[in-house]
Amino acid sequence: MIAELPERFLTALAEVTGPEHVLRGDAAAGYVVDWTGKFRGSTPAVVRPGSTEDVQRILVLCAEAGVALVPQGGNTGLVGGGIPRHGEVVLSLTRLGRLEPVDVEASQVTASAGVPLQAVRAAHPDLDFGVNIASRDTATVGGAVATNAGGLRVLRYGPMRSQVRGIEAVRTDGTVVSHLTGLIKDNTGYDYGSLLTGSEGTLAVITRVRLQLVPRLTGLVTALAGLTSLAELHVLVRRALVQVRGLVSAEFMTAEGLAILREHVGLPPPLPASTPVYVLLEAAGPGALDELADLIGDLPAAVADSGPERARLWAYRERHPEAAGFLGVPIKLDVSAPAATWVQLAESVRGAVRAVDPAAEVLIYGHVADGNIHVNVVPGTEPDGRHEDAVFSLVASLGGSISAEHGIGALKARWLPLNRSAAELDLFAQIRRAFDPAGILNPHVLPR
Ligand code: MLT
Ligand code: ZN
């Protein structure tokens, strides 16, 4: 349902950005649905600011008129956090595209919110960015900070929060808070950059970010090995964390997901014979090949040390998020468990879903070293929350998190009390009110 906005309000927005950056009707269509097709909304307008000043003026206009906004980056999110599900205005930040010159001495760079992550990765020949996700060409710096994105190299560099050295953001009263010096040692009060990281667009609109860069890795070796069970996989990855000094990634997938991918996108088999579970390990540095070979021993495996060959092996993992979509519209759940209960979770999650929906398809894959399992459910029955309930209850009973990396968004707000106490949720609400007293920023994401 699209709420009618007074024409004079839309004219005021257009005066800020120029009328070509206020999109309506068909021109707004790509901004109101996520890429899985699960989350759909509607909007009276998408407004595309070109500067921090534009964002200030838009927020003031919206606060005065009591108009709710959903900030949106590259629209690659998976929990509906950037979709106007209740007729909000979409604040699309992709025009904030300035990547400043790399500060080589500090190994840092300041990027505007709309810069794609891949542009940060490619900003300097000797430096890389620690966060690498499959949607890197489209996902933006602002969106990745707002959701504290994780991805394929968390075991080495940590998630987005670990890369953020400073933030500029606009509050809904139009004030700009900015602390972009990038100093590693800087105990001058509250670290609101850390608070905004993972805030899912509910506190303030992130416009610029100071990011730490890391030395670009050389001598990368990728290995994909076949295993007989999730328990064997887990033991192997725990050993890899100790024995492979240059380990960067430890990912897993299963035969079910691989079969669907192969059928629909025509990938050749990765190994001569199929195995129930696959691990993809990547390591860097002079000893990487030997250390991976020692670890893998007699397991069936493919090893690559050239760019194209590594990319070929990575495709099996990086294309996994697409697999469930070939069967239907998936519910993409993203959970984690402590190392001590990870195998139990990985082995029992399919059964937990099938107990409430025997016809459901369940695919699992993810980041083993982080305890992070992506559970993609294609329901066999009307999705009414029972699938989420089954998975999240199991996760909570094993001491895990209902959101390892994608956030709470619109999808999981109902289940947040499984992980957070009433006192914590009350604190969240107070923080939210302090940042956004007008209550117009992403009002239907995270509990208020
Ligand atoms: C991944 O690890 O592939 C991403 O988090 C996306 C997904 O969960 O599908
Ligand atoms: Zn992931």
Short mmCIF file of C-alpha atoms in Angstrom, two decimals, residues 105-437:
data_model
loop_
_atom_site.label_atom_id
_atom_site.label_comp_id
_atom_site.label_asym_id
_atom_site.label_seq_id
_atom_site.Cartn_x
_atom_site.Cartn_y
_atom_site.Cartn_z
CA GLU A 105 51.13 5.36 5.21
CA ALA A 106 48.09 4.45 7.30
CA SER A 107 46.90 1.68 4.93
CA GLN A 108 43.46 3.30 5.07
CA VAL A 109 40.96 4.81 2.68
CA THR A 110 37.85 6.92 3.09
CA ALA A 111 34.91 5.80 0.98
CA SER A 112 31.47 7.29 0.54
CA ALA A 113 28.53 5.04 1.37
CA GLY A 114 27.69 4.07 -2.21
CA VAL A 115 31.14 2.80 -3.19
CA PRO A 116 30.99 -0.93 -4.09
CA LEU A 117 33.15 -3.18 -1.90
CA GLN A 118 35.07 -4.40 -4.93
CA ALA A 119 36.22 -0.84 -5.65
CA VAL A 120 37.75 -0.70 -2.16
CA ARG A 121 39.44 -4.04 -2.76
CA ALA A 122 40.92 -2.70 -6.00
CA ALA A 123 41.91 0.74 -4.67
CA HIS A 124 45.64 0.02 -4.42
CA PRO A 125 47.85 -2.66 -6.03
CA ASP A 126 49.59 -3.64 -2.78
CA LEU A 127 46.62 -3.31 -0.45
CA ASP A 128 43.39 -5.25 -0.20
CA PHE A 129 40.20 -4.97 1.83
CA GLY A 130 39.63 -7.58 4.56
CA VAL A 131 35.95 -8.15 3.83
CA ASN A 132 35.21 -10.24 0.76
CA ILE A 133 31.66 -11.30 -0.06
CA ALA A 134 30.25 -12.83 -3.22
CA SER A 135 28.07 -9.76 -3.87
CA ARG A 136 31.15 -7.47 -3.71
CA ASP A 137 30.50 -5.81 -7.10
CA THR A 138 27.06 -4.57 -6.02
CA ALA A 139 27.15 -4.44 -2.21
CA THR A 140 28.13 -0.99 -0.99
CA VAL A 141 30.35 0.24 1.83
CA GLY A 142 27.40 1.88 3.62
CA GLY A 143 25.22 -1.21 3.42
CA ALA A 144 28.04 -3.53 4.46
CA VAL A 145 28.77 -1.34 7.51
CA ALA A 146 25.08 -1.01 8.38
CA THR A 147 24.75 -4.81 8.39
CA ASN A 148 28.25 -5.58 9.72
CA ALA A 149 28.82 -7.87 6.73
CA GLY A 150 31.04 -10.90 7.29
CA GLY A 151 31.89 -13.13 4.34
CA LEU A 152 34.74 -15.31 3.25
CA ARG A 153 37.73 -13.96 5.18
CA VAL A 154 36.36 -13.33 8.67
CA LEU A 155 38.63 -15.94 10.24
CA ARG A 156 41.63 -13.85 9.17
CA TYR A 157 40.43 -10.23 9.30
CA GLY A 158 37.15 -10.17 11.23
CA PRO A 159 33.84 -8.74 9.96
CA MET A 160 33.16 -5.20 8.72
CA ARG A 161 33.29 -3.82 12.27
CA SER A 162 36.97 -4.77 12.47
CA GLN A 163 37.74 -2.70 9.36
CA VAL A 164 35.89 0.48 10.37
CA ARG A 165 38.26 3.18 11.65
CA GLY A 166 35.81 6.08 11.50
CA ILE A 167 32.38 7.10 10.34
CA GLU A 168 30.41 10.09 9.08
CA ALA A 169 26.65 9.86 9.48
CA VAL A 170 23.60 12.07 9.39
CA ARG A 171 20.99 12.04 12.14
CA THR A 172 17.34 12.62 11.43
CA ASP A 173 17.53 16.17 12.81
CA GLY A 174 20.00 16.88 10.00
CA THR A 175 23.13 17.06 12.15
CA VAL A 176 26.27 15.40 10.85
CA VAL A 177 28.45 13.40 13.23
CA SER A 178 31.87 12.76 11.75
CA HIS A 179 35.04 11.20 13.12
CA LEU A 180 37.23 10.09 10.23
CA THR A 181 40.78 10.58 11.53
CA GLY A 182 41.43 6.85 11.38
CA LEU A 183 43.64 6.87 14.48
CA ILE A 184 44.09 3.38 15.91
CA LYS A 185 44.61 4.83 19.39
CA ASP A 186 41.91 7.37 20.06
CA ASN A 187 40.08 7.07 23.36
CA THR A 188 38.11 10.28 23.12
CA GLY A 189 34.64 9.09 24.07
CA TYR A 190 31.93 6.88 22.71
CA ASP A 191 32.76 4.82 19.64
CA TYR A 192 29.54 5.58 17.82
CA GLY A 193 31.04 4.20 14.60
CA SER A 194 30.96 0.78 16.19
CA LEU A 195 27.39 1.36 17.32
CA LEU A 196 26.29 2.35 13.81
CA THR A 197 28.01 -0.76 12.45
CA GLY A 198 25.31 -3.41 12.41
CA SER A 199 22.55 -0.90 13.22
CA GLU A 200 20.68 -1.83 10.01
CA GLY A 201 19.80 1.74 9.08
CA THR A 202 17.90 2.41 12.29
CA LEU A 203 20.10 5.02 14.00
CA ALA A 204 21.54 7.41 11.43
CA VAL A 205 22.37 7.42 7.72
CA ILE A 206 25.99 6.46 7.11
CA THR A 207 27.52 8.71 4.42
CA ARG A 208 31.31 8.14 4.63
CA VAL A 209 33.51 5.51 6.23
CA ARG A 210 37.23 5.38 7.03
CA LEU A 211 38.35 1.82 6.30
CA GLN A 212 41.43 -0.14 7.26
CA LEU A 213 43.15 -1.90 4.38
CA VAL A 214 45.38 -4.99 4.68
CA PRO A 215 48.50 -6.10 2.77
CA ARG A 216 47.45 -7.80 -0.46
CA LEU A 217 48.06 -11.53 -0.06
CA THR A 218 50.41 -13.34 -2.40
CA GLY A 219 50.92 -17.02 -3.08
CA LEU A 220 47.26 -17.87 -2.60
CA VAL A 221 46.39 -21.55 -2.79
CA THR A 222 42.84 -22.89 -2.85
CA ALA A 223 41.91 -26.49 -2.09
CA LEU A 224 38.55 -28.18 -2.37
CA ALA A 225 38.35 -31.55 -0.63
CA GLY A 226 35.60 -34.14 -0.30
CA LEU A 227 34.62 -35.55 3.11
CA THR A 228 32.24 -38.16 4.39
CA SER A 229 30.58 -36.26 7.24
CA LEU A 230 30.05 -32.87 8.86
CA ALA A 231 31.85 -34.14 11.96
CA GLU A 232 34.92 -35.01 9.88
CA LEU A 233 34.72 -31.59 8.22
CA HIS A 234 34.64 -29.80 11.55
CA VAL A 235 37.66 -31.67 12.90
CA LEU A 236 39.60 -30.92 9.71
CA VAL A 237 38.86 -27.19 9.92
CA ARG A 238 39.80 -27.02 13.63
CA ARG A 239 43.14 -28.63 12.65
CA ALA A 240 43.55 -26.22 9.73
CA LEU A 241 43.18 -23.25 12.07
CA VAL A 242 46.20 -24.50 14.00
CA GLN A 243 48.35 -26.05 11.29
CA VAL A 244 47.88 -23.82 8.24
CA ARG A 245 49.48 -20.55 9.27
CA GLY A 246 48.33 -18.58 6.24
CA LEU A 247 44.71 -19.79 6.37
CA VAL A 248 42.29 -17.18 5.01
CA SER A 249 39.05 -19.08 4.37
CA ALA A 250 37.39 -22.32 5.50
CA GLU A 251 34.05 -22.81 3.77
CA PHE A 252 31.73 -25.77 3.46
CA MET A 253 28.95 -27.01 1.23
CA THR A 254 27.13 -30.28 0.69
CA ALA A 255 26.43 -32.70 -2.15
CA GLU A 256 22.74 -31.64 -2.26
CA GLY A 257 23.51 -27.98 -2.96
CA LEU A 258 26.24 -28.86 -5.42
CA ALA A 259 23.94 -31.18 -7.38
CA ILE A 260 21.33 -28.41 -7.78
CA LEU A 261 23.95 -25.90 -8.84
CA ARG A 262 25.48 -28.29 -11.32
CA GLU A 263 22.10 -29.09 -12.83
CA HIS A 264 21.05 -25.45 -13.19
CA VAL A 265 24.24 -23.60 -13.99
CA GLY A 266 26.18 -26.38 -15.69
CA LEU A 267 29.27 -26.54 -13.46
CA PRO A 268 31.39 -29.68 -13.99
CA PRO A 269 31.92 -32.01 -11.00
CA PRO A 270 34.65 -30.61 -8.74
CA LEU A 271 36.10 -34.05 -7.95
CA PRO A 272 36.00 -37.41 -9.81
CA ALA A 273 33.54 -38.90 -7.29
CA SER A 274 30.78 -37.23 -5.29
CA THR A 275 31.12 -37.01 -1.49
CA PRO A 276 28.49 -35.93 1.07
CA VAL A 277 30.37 -32.82 2.21
CA TYR A 278 32.97 -30.48 0.70
CA VAL A 279 35.41 -28.09 2.32
CA LEU A 280 37.06 -25.21 0.53
CA LEU A 281 40.23 -23.96 2.17
CA GLU A 282 42.34 -21.02 1.06
CA ALA A 283 45.74 -20.04 2.40
CA ALA A 284 48.44 -17.54 1.49
CA GLY A 285 52.18 -17.29 1.76
CA PRO A 286 55.24 -19.45 1.04
CA GLY A 287 54.22 -22.53 3.07
CA ALA A 288 50.57 -22.57 1.98
CA LEU A 289 50.74 -25.38 -0.57
CA ASP A 290 52.70 -27.75 1.66
CA GLU A 291 50.64 -27.04 4.74
CA LEU A 292 47.35 -27.56 2.89
CA ALA A 293 48.70 -30.77 1.31
CA ASP A 294 49.75 -32.11 4.74
CA LEU A 295 46.36 -31.29 6.18
CA ILE A 296 44.34 -32.83 3.36
CA GLY A 297 46.46 -35.99 3.20
CA ASP A 298 44.63 -38.75 1.29
CA LEU A 299 41.26 -37.01 0.98
CA PRO A 300 39.99 -36.59 -2.58
CA ALA A 301 40.90 -33.01 -3.48
CA ALA A 302 41.48 -30.42 -6.18
CA VAL A 303 44.16 -27.78 -5.57
CA ALA A 304 44.68 -24.52 -7.47
CA ASP A 305 47.27 -21.78 -7.24
CA SER A 306 46.51 -19.65 -10.31
CA GLY A 307 43.85 -16.93 -10.41
CA PRO A 308 41.54 -18.60 -12.96
CA GLU A 309 41.83 -22.06 -11.38
CA ARG A 310 41.15 -20.69 -7.92
CA ALA A 311 38.14 -18.81 -9.29
CA ARG A 312 36.89 -22.08 -10.79
CA LEU A 313 36.99 -23.77 -7.36
CA TRP A 314 35.50 -20.74 -5.62
CA ALA A 315 32.54 -20.77 -8.01
CA TYR A 316 31.18 -23.90 -6.29
CA ARG A 317 31.00 -22.01 -3.01
CA GLU A 318 30.29 -18.47 -4.17
CA ARG A 319 27.37 -19.59 -6.34
CA HIS A 320 25.83 -21.63 -3.52
CA PRO A 321 23.48 -18.80 -2.44
CA GLU A 322 21.77 -19.21 -5.84
CA ALA A 323 21.06 -22.94 -5.46
CA ALA A 324 17.90 -22.82 -3.32
CA GLY A 325 16.42 -20.17 -5.64
CA PHE A 326 16.23 -22.79 -8.42
CA LEU A 327 13.76 -24.78 -6.29
CA GLY A 328 11.52 -21.91 -5.14
CA VAL A 329 11.58 -18.71 -3.13
CA PRO A 330 13.92 -19.54 -0.25
CA ILE A 331 13.82 -18.49 3.39
CA LYS A 332 17.47 -17.65 3.92
CA LEU A 333 18.46 -18.16 7.53
CA ASP A 334 21.92 -17.37 8.74
CA VAL A 335 22.89 -18.78 12.10
CA SER A 336 25.96 -19.62 14.16
CA ALA A 337 26.84 -21.97 16.97
CA PRO A 338 29.82 -22.33 19.31
CA ALA A 339 32.50 -24.77 18.15
CA ALA A 340 31.35 -27.27 20.78
CA THR A 341 27.81 -27.57 19.32
CA TRP A 342 28.42 -26.75 15.64
CA VAL A 343 28.31 -30.36 14.42
CA GLN A 344 25.10 -31.01 16.33
CA LEU A 345 23.49 -27.98 14.72
CA ALA A 346 24.72 -28.81 11.22
CA GLU A 347 23.57 -32.43 11.51
CA SER A 348 20.16 -31.75 13.03
CA VAL A 349 18.90 -28.60 11.35
CA ARG A 350 17.38 -30.35 8.33
CA GLY A 351 15.47 -32.74 10.62
CA ALA A 352 14.22 -29.83 12.72
CA VAL A 353 12.77 -28.13 9.64
CA ARG A 354 11.29 -31.35 8.24
CA ALA A 355 9.60 -32.00 11.58
CA VAL A 356 7.40 -28.97 10.91
CA ASP A 357 7.29 -29.25 7.10
CA PRO A 358 8.14 -32.72 5.76
CA ALA A 359 8.20 -31.46 2.15
CA ALA A 360 10.68 -28.65 2.78
CA GLU A 361 14.01 -28.60 0.96
CA VAL A 362 16.91 -27.61 3.20
CA LEU A 363 20.36 -26.67 1.93
CA ILE A 364 23.25 -25.81 4.23
CA TYR A 365 26.60 -24.20 3.51
CA GLY A 366 28.74 -21.55 5.11
CA HIS A 367 31.80 -20.45 7.00
CA VAL A 368 32.99 -23.33 9.22
CA ALA A 369 35.69 -21.52 11.16
CA ASP A 370 33.19 -18.85 12.25
CA GLY A 371 30.63 -21.47 13.32
CA ASN A 372 28.34 -19.90 10.71
CA ILE A 373 25.80 -22.04 8.83
CA HIS A 374 23.57 -20.66 6.09
CA VAL A 375 20.31 -22.59 6.24
CA ASN A 376 18.32 -22.09 3.04
CA VAL A 377 14.80 -23.46 3.32
CA VAL A 378 12.45 -23.86 0.37
CA PRO A 379 9.12 -24.44 2.07
CA GLY A 380 6.83 -27.26 1.05
CA THR A 381 3.98 -25.53 2.81
CA GLU A 382 2.80 -21.96 3.32
CA PRO A 383 5.66 -20.02 5.00
CA ASP A 384 4.04 -18.91 8.25
CA GLY A 385 7.04 -18.64 10.57
CA ARG A 386 7.20 -22.33 11.47
CA HIS A 387 10.47 -22.83 9.57
CA GLU A 388 12.18 -19.92 11.29
CA ASP A 389 10.78 -21.07 14.61
CA ALA A 390 12.18 -24.57 14.20
CA VAL A 391 15.66 -23.39 13.17
CA PHE A 392 15.98 -20.54 15.66
CA SER A 393 14.74 -22.60 18.62
CA LEU A 394 17.31 -25.28 17.82
CA VAL A 395 20.05 -22.66 17.45
CA ALA A 396 19.18 -20.98 20.74
CA SER A 397 19.11 -24.32 22.55
CA LEU A 398 22.68 -24.92 21.35
CA GLY A 399 23.93 -21.53 22.53
CA GLY A 400 24.04 -20.02 19.04
CA SER A 401 22.97 -16.81 17.32
CA ILE A 402 19.90 -16.39 15.09
CA SER A 403 21.88 -13.94 12.95
CA ALA A 404 25.53 -14.65 12.29
CA GLU A 405 26.01 -12.08 9.54
CA HIS A 406 22.88 -10.93 7.68
CA GLY A 407 21.20 -9.00 10.52
CA ILE A 408 17.74 -9.07 12.08
CA GLY A 409 15.93 -7.00 9.49
CA ALA A 410 12.26 -7.63 8.94
CA LEU A 411 12.72 -11.39 8.93
CA LYS A 412 13.84 -12.12 12.48
CA ALA A 413 12.61 -9.33 14.78
CA ARG A 414 10.03 -11.67 16.28
CA TRP A 415 12.71 -14.12 17.43
CA LEU A 416 15.25 -11.65 18.80
CA PRO A 417 14.22 -12.42 22.44
CA LEU A 418 15.74 -15.88 21.91
CA ASN A 419 19.14 -14.18 21.94
CA ARG A 420 18.61 -10.87 23.75
CA SER A 421 17.15 -10.16 27.20
CA ALA A 422 14.37 -7.68 27.93
CA ALA A 423 16.95 -5.38 29.55
CA GLU A 424 19.06 -5.43 26.39
CA LEU A 425 16.07 -4.77 24.13
CA ASP A 426 15.09 -1.85 26.35
CA LEU A 427 18.61 -0.42 26.01
CA PHE A 428 18.37 -0.87 22.22
CA ALA A 429 15.13 1.13 22.22
CA GLN A 430 16.66 3.94 24.28
CA ILE A 431 19.70 4.15 22.00
CA ARG A 432 17.37 4.28 19.04
CA ARG A 433 15.33 7.12 20.52
CA ALA A 434 18.52 9.06 21.30
CA PHE A 435 19.73 8.85 17.70
CA ASP A 436 16.39 9.19 15.93
CA PRO A 437 13.81 10.87 18.15
#
